[in-house]
Tab-separated table of C-alpha atoms and ligand atoms in Angstrom:
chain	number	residue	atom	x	y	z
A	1456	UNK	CA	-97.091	-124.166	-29.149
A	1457	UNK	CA	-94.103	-122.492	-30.842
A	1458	UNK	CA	-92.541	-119.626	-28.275
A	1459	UNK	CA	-91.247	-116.264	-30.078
A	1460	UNK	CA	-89.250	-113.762	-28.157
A	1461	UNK	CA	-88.933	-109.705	-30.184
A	1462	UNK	CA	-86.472	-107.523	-29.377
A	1463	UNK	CA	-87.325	-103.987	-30.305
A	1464	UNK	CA	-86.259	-100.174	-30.195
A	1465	UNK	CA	-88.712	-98.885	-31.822
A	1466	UNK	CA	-92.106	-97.946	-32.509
A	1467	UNK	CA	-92.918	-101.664	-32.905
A	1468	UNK	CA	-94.614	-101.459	-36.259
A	1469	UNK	CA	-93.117	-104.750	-37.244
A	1470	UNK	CA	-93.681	-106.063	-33.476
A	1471	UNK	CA	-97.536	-105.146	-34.151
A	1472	UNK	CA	-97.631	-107.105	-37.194
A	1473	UNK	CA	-96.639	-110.174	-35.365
A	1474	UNK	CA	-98.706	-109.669	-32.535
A	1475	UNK	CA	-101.653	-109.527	-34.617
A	1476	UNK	CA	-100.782	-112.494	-36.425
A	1477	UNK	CA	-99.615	-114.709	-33.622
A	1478	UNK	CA	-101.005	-113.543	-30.593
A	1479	UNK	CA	-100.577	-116.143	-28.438
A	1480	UNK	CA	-96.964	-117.116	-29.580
A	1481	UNK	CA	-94.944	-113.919	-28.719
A	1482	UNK	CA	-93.724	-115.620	-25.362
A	1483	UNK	CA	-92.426	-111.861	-24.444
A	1484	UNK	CA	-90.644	-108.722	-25.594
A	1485	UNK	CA	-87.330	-107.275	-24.733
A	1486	UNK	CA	-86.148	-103.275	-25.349
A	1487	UNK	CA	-82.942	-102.039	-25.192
A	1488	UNK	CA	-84.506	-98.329	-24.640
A	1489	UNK	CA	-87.596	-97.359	-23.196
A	1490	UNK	CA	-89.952	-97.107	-26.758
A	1491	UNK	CA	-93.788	-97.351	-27.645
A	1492	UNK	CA	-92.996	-101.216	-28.831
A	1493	UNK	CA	-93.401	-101.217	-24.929
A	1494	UNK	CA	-96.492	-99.724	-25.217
A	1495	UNK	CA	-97.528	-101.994	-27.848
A	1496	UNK	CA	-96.713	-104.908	-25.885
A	1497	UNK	CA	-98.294	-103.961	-22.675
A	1498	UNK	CA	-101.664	-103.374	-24.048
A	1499	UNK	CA	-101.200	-107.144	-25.679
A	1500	UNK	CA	-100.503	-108.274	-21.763
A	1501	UNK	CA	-97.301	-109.824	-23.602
A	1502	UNK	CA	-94.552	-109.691	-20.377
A	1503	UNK	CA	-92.025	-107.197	-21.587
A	1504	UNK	CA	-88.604	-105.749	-20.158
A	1505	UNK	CA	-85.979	-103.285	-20.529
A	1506	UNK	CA	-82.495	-103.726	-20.723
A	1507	UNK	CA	-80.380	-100.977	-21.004
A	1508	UNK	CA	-78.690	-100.424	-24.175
A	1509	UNK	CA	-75.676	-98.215	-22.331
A	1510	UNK	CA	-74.261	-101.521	-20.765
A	1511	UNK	CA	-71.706	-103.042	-22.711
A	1512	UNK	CA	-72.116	-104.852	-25.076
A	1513	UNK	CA	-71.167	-107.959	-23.194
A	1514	UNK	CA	-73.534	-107.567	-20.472
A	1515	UNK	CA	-76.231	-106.463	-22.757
A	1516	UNK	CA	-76.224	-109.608	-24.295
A	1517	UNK	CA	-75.974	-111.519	-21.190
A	1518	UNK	CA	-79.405	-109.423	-20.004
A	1519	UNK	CA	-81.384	-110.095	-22.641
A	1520	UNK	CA	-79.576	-113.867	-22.778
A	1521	UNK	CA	-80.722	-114.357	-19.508
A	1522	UNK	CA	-84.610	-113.192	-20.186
A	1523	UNK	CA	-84.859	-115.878	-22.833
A	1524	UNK	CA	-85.758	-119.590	-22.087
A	1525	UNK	CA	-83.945	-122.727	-23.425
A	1526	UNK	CA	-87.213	-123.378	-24.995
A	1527	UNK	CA	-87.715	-120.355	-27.253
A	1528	UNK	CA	-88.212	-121.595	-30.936
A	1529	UNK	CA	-87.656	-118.196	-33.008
A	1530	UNK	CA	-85.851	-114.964	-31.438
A	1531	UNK	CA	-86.965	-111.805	-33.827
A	1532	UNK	CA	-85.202	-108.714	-33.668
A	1533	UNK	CA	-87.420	-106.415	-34.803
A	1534	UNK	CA	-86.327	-102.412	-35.301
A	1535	UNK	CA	-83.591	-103.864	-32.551
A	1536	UNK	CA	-80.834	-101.482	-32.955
A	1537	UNK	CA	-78.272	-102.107	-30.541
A	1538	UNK	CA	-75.485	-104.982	-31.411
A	1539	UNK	CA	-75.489	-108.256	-29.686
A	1540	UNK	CA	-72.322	-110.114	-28.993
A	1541	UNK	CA	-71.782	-113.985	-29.907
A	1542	UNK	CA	-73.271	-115.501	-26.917
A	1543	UNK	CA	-76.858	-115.061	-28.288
A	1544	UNK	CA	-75.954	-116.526	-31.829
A	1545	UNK	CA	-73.806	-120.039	-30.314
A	1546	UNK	CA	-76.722	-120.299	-27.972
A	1547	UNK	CA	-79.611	-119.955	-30.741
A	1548	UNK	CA	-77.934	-120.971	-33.794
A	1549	UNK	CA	-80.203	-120.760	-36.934
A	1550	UNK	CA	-82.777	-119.637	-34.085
A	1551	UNK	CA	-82.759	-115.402	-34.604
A	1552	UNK	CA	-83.917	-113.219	-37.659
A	1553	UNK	CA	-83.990	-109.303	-38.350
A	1554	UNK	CA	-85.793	-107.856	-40.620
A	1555	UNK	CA	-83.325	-105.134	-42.398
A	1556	UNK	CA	-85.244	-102.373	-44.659
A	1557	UNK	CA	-83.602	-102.712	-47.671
A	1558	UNK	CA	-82.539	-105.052	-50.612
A	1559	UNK	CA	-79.488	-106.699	-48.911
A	1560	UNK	CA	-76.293	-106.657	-49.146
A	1561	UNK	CA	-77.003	-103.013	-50.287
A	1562	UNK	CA	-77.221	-100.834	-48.094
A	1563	UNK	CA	-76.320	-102.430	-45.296
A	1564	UNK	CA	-74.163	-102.837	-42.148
A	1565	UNK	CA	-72.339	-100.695	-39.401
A	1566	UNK	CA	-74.576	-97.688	-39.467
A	1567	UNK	CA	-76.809	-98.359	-41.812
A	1568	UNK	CA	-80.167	-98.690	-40.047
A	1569	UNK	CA	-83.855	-96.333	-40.117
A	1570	UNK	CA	-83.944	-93.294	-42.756
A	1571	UNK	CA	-80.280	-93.069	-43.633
A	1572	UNK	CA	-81.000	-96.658	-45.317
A	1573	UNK	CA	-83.451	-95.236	-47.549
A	1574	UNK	CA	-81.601	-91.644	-47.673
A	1575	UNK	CA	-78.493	-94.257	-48.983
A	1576	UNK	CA	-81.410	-95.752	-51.737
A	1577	UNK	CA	-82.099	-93.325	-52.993
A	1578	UNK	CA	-78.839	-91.250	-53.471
A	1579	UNK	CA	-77.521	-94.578	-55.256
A	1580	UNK	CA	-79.867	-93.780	-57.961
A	1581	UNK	CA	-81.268	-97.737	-57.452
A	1582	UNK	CA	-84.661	-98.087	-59.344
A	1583	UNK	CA	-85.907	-100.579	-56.681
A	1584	UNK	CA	-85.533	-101.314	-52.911
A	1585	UNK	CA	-87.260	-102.906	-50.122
A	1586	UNK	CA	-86.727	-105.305	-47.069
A	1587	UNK	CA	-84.704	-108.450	-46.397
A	1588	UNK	CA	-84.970	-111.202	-43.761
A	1589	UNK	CA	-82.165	-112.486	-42.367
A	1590	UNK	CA	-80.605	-114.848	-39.974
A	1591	UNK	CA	-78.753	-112.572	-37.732
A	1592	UNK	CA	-75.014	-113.817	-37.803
A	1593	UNK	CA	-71.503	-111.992	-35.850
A	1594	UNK	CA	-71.555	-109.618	-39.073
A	1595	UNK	CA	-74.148	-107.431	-39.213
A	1596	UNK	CA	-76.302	-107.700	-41.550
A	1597	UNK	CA	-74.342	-110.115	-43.080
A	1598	UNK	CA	-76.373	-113.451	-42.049
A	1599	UNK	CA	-78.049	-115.654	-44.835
A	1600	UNK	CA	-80.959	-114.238	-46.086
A	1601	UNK	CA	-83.890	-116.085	-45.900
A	1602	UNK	CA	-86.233	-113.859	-47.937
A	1603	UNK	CA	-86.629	-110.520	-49.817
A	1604	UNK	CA	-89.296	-107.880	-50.990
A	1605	UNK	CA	-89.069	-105.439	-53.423
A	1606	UNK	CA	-90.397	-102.215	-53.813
A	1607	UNK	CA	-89.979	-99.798	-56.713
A	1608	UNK	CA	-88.408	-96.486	-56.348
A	1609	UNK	CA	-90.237	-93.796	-57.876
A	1610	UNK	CA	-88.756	-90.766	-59.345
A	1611	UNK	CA	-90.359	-88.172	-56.615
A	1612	UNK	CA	-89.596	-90.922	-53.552
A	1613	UNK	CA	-87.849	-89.485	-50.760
A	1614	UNK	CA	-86.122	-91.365	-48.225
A	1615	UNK	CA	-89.130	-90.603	-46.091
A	1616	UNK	CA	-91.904	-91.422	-49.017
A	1617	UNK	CA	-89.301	-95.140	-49.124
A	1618	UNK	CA	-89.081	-95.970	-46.061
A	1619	UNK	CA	-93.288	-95.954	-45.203
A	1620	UNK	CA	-93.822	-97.874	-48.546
A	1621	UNK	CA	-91.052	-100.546	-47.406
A	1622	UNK	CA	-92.179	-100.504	-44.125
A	1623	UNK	CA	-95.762	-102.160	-45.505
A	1624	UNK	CA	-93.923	-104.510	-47.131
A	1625	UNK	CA	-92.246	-105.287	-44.002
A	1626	UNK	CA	-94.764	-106.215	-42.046
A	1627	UNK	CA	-96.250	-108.906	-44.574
A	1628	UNK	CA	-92.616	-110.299	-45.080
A	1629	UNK	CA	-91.831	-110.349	-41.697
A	1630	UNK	CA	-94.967	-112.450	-40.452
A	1631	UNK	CA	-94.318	-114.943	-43.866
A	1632	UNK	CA	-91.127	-116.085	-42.152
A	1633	UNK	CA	-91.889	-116.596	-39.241
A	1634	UNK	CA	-95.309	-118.474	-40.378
A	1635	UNK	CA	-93.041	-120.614	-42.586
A	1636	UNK	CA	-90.265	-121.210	-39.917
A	1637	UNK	CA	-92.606	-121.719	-37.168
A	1638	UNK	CA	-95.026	-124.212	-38.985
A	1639	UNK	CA	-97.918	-121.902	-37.896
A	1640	UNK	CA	-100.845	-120.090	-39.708
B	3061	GRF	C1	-87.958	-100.876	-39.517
B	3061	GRF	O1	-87.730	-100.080	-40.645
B	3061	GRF	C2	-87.031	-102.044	-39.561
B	3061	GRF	O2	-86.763	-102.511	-40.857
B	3061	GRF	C3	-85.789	-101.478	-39.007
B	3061	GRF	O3	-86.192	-100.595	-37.982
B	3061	GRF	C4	-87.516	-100.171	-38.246
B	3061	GRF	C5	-88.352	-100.574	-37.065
B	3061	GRF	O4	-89.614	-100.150	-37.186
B	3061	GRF	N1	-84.924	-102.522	-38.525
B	3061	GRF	P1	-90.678	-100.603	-36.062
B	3061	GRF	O5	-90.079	-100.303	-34.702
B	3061	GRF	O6	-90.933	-102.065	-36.235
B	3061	GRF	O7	-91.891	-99.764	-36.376
């Protein structure tokens, strides 16, 4: 049975999504702050721990290295905000996606994550966004994309209007990857 580990830092929107559609494949869930993807997580009885995000960034990624098993198949950072060092990537290579909410390589990078990604959207004056997933690579958000969704920009959208329709979209794209990696559903 394929074994996914999340990371989160968030409200776990995304995390939900792949709960619901593998619920007996997300192995466990790791936070670098406490956050209701916790929540989410606990009321799935999906094991799920903390690591504190105000460790270096070293022994951050030496935490959450040390919570995941040789035999994880797909690590998913999902709404993960905090940066993980090398260690991760050599030991998982090809083995870790985030989901990043916008058409990449716009808008993205140091910085660029939540509203001030659709905030940056929309100031472009871009007619379309939406949501890309990635491989996660030393350069953030600079991995090889895997896949993309777009979503038009309407002439009222807001960066808060944006970001709930790409969020939808997220979810679906999300849980397509990791279906098609994984081999499952
Ligand atoms: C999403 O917009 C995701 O693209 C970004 O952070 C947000 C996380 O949302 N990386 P949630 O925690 O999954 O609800």
């Amino acid at each position: 049975m394929p074994k996914l580990v999340v990371l989160v830092s968030g409200s776990g929107t995304n995390l939900q999504a792949i709960i619901d559609a593998f619920p007996t494949q997300v192995a466990s869930v790791i936070a670098d702050r406490d956050c209701y993807a916790l929540t989410r997580a606990n009321s799935a009885g999906i094991p799920a721990y903390l690591v504190d995000r105000k460790l270096h960034r070293h022994d951050l990624s030496q935490r959450i290295n040390a919570l995941i098993p040789d035999d994880c198949d797909l690590i998913v950072l999902a709404g993960f905000l905090s940066i993980l060092d090398n260690q991760l990537i050599q030991r998982f290579p090809q083995k870790i996606i985030n989901i990043h909410p916008s058409l990449l390589p716009r808008h993205g990078g140091a910085g660029m994550w939540g509203i001030k990604v659709h905030q940056a959207a929309i100031n472009s004056g871009d007619n379309e966004s939406g949501c890309t997933v990635h491989y996660v690579s030393e350069e953030i958000d600079g991995g090889a994309i895997i896949a993309q969704a777009k979503v038009a920009i309407a002439a009222d959208d807001t960066a808060e209007s944006l970001q709930q329709k790409v969020l939808a979209h997220e979810h679906k794209l999300l849980v397509a990857v990791i279906s098609k990696l994984l081999g499952v559903n």
